């Protein structure tokens, strides 16, 4: 199924998606990678507020390359999501609506996706230059000292992703293998 979704993502949109759905996202998403996730966890451990609201928001696991002249951002391909697995369940429990990355997720993350009615999207690895064309604005909103790993607020238009793990726990990485083997 092809779907157009506005982000931040509404709970009813997240739970209506199924593994294998092609989706385009339009609106606001945030970037955060390993170092930013570590900082957010440290803030939570210290009883401090996070620099961004989690409720319904989407975090894209991406560290952009420098922007070319006249562009808001450089190449913007996904990074391996499993590196954020130790942090993701807590953020999902705080209301994170969706994550975008590439690769498999741990069982703890899958359980948190199901528990919270969230979704995990994959963006196409190796297509960072094309994906960056769907990013209309980029601004650092936290942890500027982390450079490419700073948290950025992105305005996206028709950003293409695929649902890999849906709110029911269906996992495209598993079902696609079974389907291919038939």
mmCIF file of C-alpha atoms in Angstrom, residues 18-143:
data_model
loop_
_atom_site.group_PDB
_atom_site.id
_atom_site.type_symbol
_atom_site.label_atom_id
_atom_site.label_comp_id
_atom_site.label_asym_id
_atom_site.label_seq_id
_atom_site.Cartn_x
_atom_site.Cartn_y
_atom_site.Cartn_z
ATOM 1 C CA UNK A 18 1.744 -2.447 7.926
ATOM 2 C CA UNK A 19 5.171 -3.885 7.241
ATOM 3 C CA UNK A 20 5.875 -3.496 3.535
ATOM 4 C CA UNK A 21 3.830 -0.311 3.058
ATOM 5 C CA UNK A 22 5.498 2.378 0.965
ATOM 6 C CA UNK A 23 5.111 5.755 2.664
ATOM 7 C CA UNK A 24 6.039 9.337 1.908
ATOM 8 C CA UNK A 25 6.472 11.675 4.860
ATOM 9 C CA UNK A 26 5.809 15.414 4.769
ATOM 10 C CA UNK A 27 6.402 17.788 7.684
ATOM 11 C CA UNK A 28 8.947 17.917 10.504
ATOM 12 C CA UNK A 29 11.352 15.140 11.493
ATOM 13 C CA UNK A 30 14.530 15.199 13.600
ATOM 14 C CA UNK A 31 17.953 13.663 13.101
ATOM 15 C CA UNK A 32 19.917 11.992 15.877
ATOM 16 C CA UNK A 33 22.683 9.419 15.862
ATOM 17 C CA UNK A 34 24.818 7.645 18.460
ATOM 18 C CA UNK A 35 26.351 10.650 20.218
ATOM 19 C CA UNK A 36 23.056 12.565 20.396
ATOM 20 C CA UNK A 37 21.254 9.501 21.743
ATOM 21 C CA UNK A 38 23.938 9.073 24.391
ATOM 22 C CA UNK A 39 23.495 12.721 25.427
ATOM 23 C CA UNK A 40 19.730 12.358 25.589
ATOM 24 C CA UNK A 41 20.103 9.272 27.791
ATOM 25 C CA UNK A 42 22.488 11.170 30.070
ATOM 26 C CA UNK A 43 19.941 14.010 30.315
ATOM 27 C CA UNK A 44 17.188 11.563 31.249
ATOM 28 C CA UNK A 45 19.444 9.858 33.812
ATOM 29 C CA UNK A 46 20.132 13.282 35.364
ATOM 30 C CA UNK A 47 16.408 14.093 35.504
ATOM 31 C CA UNK A 48 16.747 16.804 32.846
ATOM 32 C CA UNK A 49 14.392 17.583 29.990
ATOM 33 C CA UNK A 50 15.197 16.375 26.497
ATOM 34 C CA UNK A 51 16.054 19.013 23.877
ATOM 35 C CA UNK A 52 13.161 17.867 21.673
ATOM 36 C CA UNK A 53 9.672 16.608 22.429
ATOM 37 C CA UNK A 54 9.243 12.893 21.778
ATOM 38 C CA UNK A 55 5.439 12.711 21.515
ATOM 39 C CA UNK A 56 4.594 11.702 17.950
ATOM 40 C CA UNK A 57 7.917 12.855 16.569
ATOM 41 C CA UNK A 58 10.087 10.939 14.118
ATOM 42 C CA UNK A 59 13.833 10.507 14.539
ATOM 43 C CA UNK A 60 15.907 9.842 11.431
ATOM 44 C CA UNK A 61 19.193 8.085 12.145
ATOM 45 C CA UNK A 62 21.328 10.196 9.837
ATOM 46 C CA UNK A 63 24.408 12.389 9.880
ATOM 47 C CA UNK A 64 24.464 14.619 6.808
ATOM 48 C CA UNK A 65 27.404 15.625 4.711
ATOM 49 C CA UNK A 66 28.052 19.366 4.250
ATOM 50 C CA UNK A 67 25.462 21.186 2.162
ATOM 51 C CA UNK A 68 26.298 22.265 -1.357
ATOM 52 C CA UNK A 69 25.696 25.883 -2.245
ATOM 53 C CA UNK A 70 21.996 26.641 -2.444
ATOM 54 C CA UNK A 71 20.952 23.416 -0.664
ATOM 55 C CA UNK A 72 19.791 23.085 2.955
ATOM 56 C CA UNK A 73 21.735 19.861 3.537
ATOM 57 C CA UNK A 74 24.224 17.517 1.907
ATOM 58 C CA UNK A 75 23.821 13.809 1.315
ATOM 59 C CA UNK A 76 21.329 12.488 3.849
ATOM 60 C CA UNK A 77 21.358 8.684 3.813
ATOM 61 C CA UNK A 78 20.314 6.506 6.755
ATOM 62 C CA UNK A 79 22.732 4.990 9.224
ATOM 63 C CA UNK A 80 22.511 1.557 10.829
ATOM 64 C CA UNK A 81 19.669 1.657 13.328
ATOM 65 C CA UNK A 82 20.925 -1.091 15.642
ATOM 66 C CA UNK A 83 23.510 1.330 17.043
ATOM 67 C CA UNK A 84 20.615 3.190 18.712
ATOM 68 C CA UNK A 85 18.918 0.054 20.054
ATOM 69 C CA UNK A 86 20.049 0.541 23.646
ATOM 70 C CA UNK A 87 18.398 3.995 23.692
ATOM 71 C CA UNK A 88 15.310 3.486 21.513
ATOM 72 C CA UNK A 89 12.980 1.652 23.958
ATOM 73 C CA UNK A 90 13.115 4.524 26.471
ATOM 74 C CA UNK A 91 12.428 7.129 23.764
ATOM 75 C CA UNK A 92 9.545 5.044 22.422
ATOM 76 C CA UNK A 93 8.127 4.811 25.950
ATOM 77 C CA UNK A 94 8.310 8.624 26.091
ATOM 78 C CA UNK A 95 6.112 8.849 23.003
ATOM 79 C CA UNK A 96 8.467 8.692 20.010
ATOM 80 C CA UNK A 97 6.154 7.962 17.088
ATOM 81 C CA UNK A 98 8.598 6.509 14.581
ATOM 82 C CA UNK A 99 12.225 5.967 13.678
ATOM 83 C CA UNK A 100 13.906 5.928 10.267
ATOM 84 C CA UNK A 101 17.128 4.033 9.644
ATOM 85 C CA UNK A 102 18.401 0.940 7.939
ATOM 86 C CA UNK A 103 18.933 -2.592 9.159
ATOM 87 C CA UNK A 104 17.485 -4.886 11.778
ATOM 88 C CA UNK A 105 16.353 -3.944 15.301
ATOM 89 C CA UNK A 106 16.707 -5.814 18.589
ATOM 90 C CA UNK A 107 13.825 -7.662 20.205
ATOM 91 C CA UNK A 108 13.723 -4.992 22.945
ATOM 92 C CA UNK A 109 13.102 -2.311 20.297
ATOM 93 C CA UNK A 110 10.459 -4.433 18.542
ATOM 94 C CA UNK A 111 8.711 -4.979 21.878
ATOM 95 C CA UNK A 112 8.761 -1.215 22.550
ATOM 96 C CA UNK A 113 7.362 -0.496 19.070
ATOM 97 C CA UNK A 114 4.455 -2.856 19.748
ATOM 98 C CA UNK A 115 3.937 -1.610 23.322
ATOM 99 C CA UNK A 116 3.721 1.991 22.146
ATOM 100 C CA UNK A 117 1.962 1.629 18.777
ATOM 101 C CA UNK A 118 4.968 3.064 16.961
ATOM 102 C CA UNK A 119 6.655 2.172 13.679
ATOM 103 C CA UNK A 120 10.142 1.650 12.261
ATOM 104 C CA UNK A 121 10.745 2.868 8.729
ATOM 105 C CA UNK A 122 13.693 2.123 6.477
ATOM 106 C CA UNK A 123 15.139 4.648 4.076
ATOM 107 C CA UNK A 124 17.170 3.380 1.146
ATOM 108 C CA UNK A 125 20.858 3.126 2.005
ATOM 109 C CA UNK A 126 23.169 4.479 -0.684
ATOM 110 C CA UNK A 127 20.548 6.961 -1.897
ATOM 111 C CA UNK A 128 21.573 9.853 0.381
ATOM 112 C CA UNK A 129 21.953 12.358 -2.450
ATOM 113 C CA UNK A 130 18.455 11.591 -3.723
ATOM 114 C CA UNK A 131 16.937 11.617 -0.225
ATOM 115 C CA UNK A 132 18.481 15.029 0.463
ATOM 116 C CA UNK A 133 16.384 16.460 -2.374
ATOM 117 C CA UNK A 134 13.299 15.775 -0.232
ATOM 118 C CA UNK A 135 14.691 17.895 2.628
ATOM 119 C CA UNK A 136 13.560 21.488 2.252
ATOM 120 C CA UNK A 137 14.998 22.975 5.465
ATOM 121 C CA UNK A 138 17.599 21.920 8.019
ATOM 122 C CA UNK A 139 18.496 23.586 11.297
ATOM 123 C CA UNK A 140 20.563 22.434 14.266
ATOM 124 C CA UNK A 141 18.380 22.469 17.390
ATOM 125 C CA UNK A 142 20.615 20.753 19.979
ATOM 126 C CA UNK A 143 24.151 19.558 20.653
#
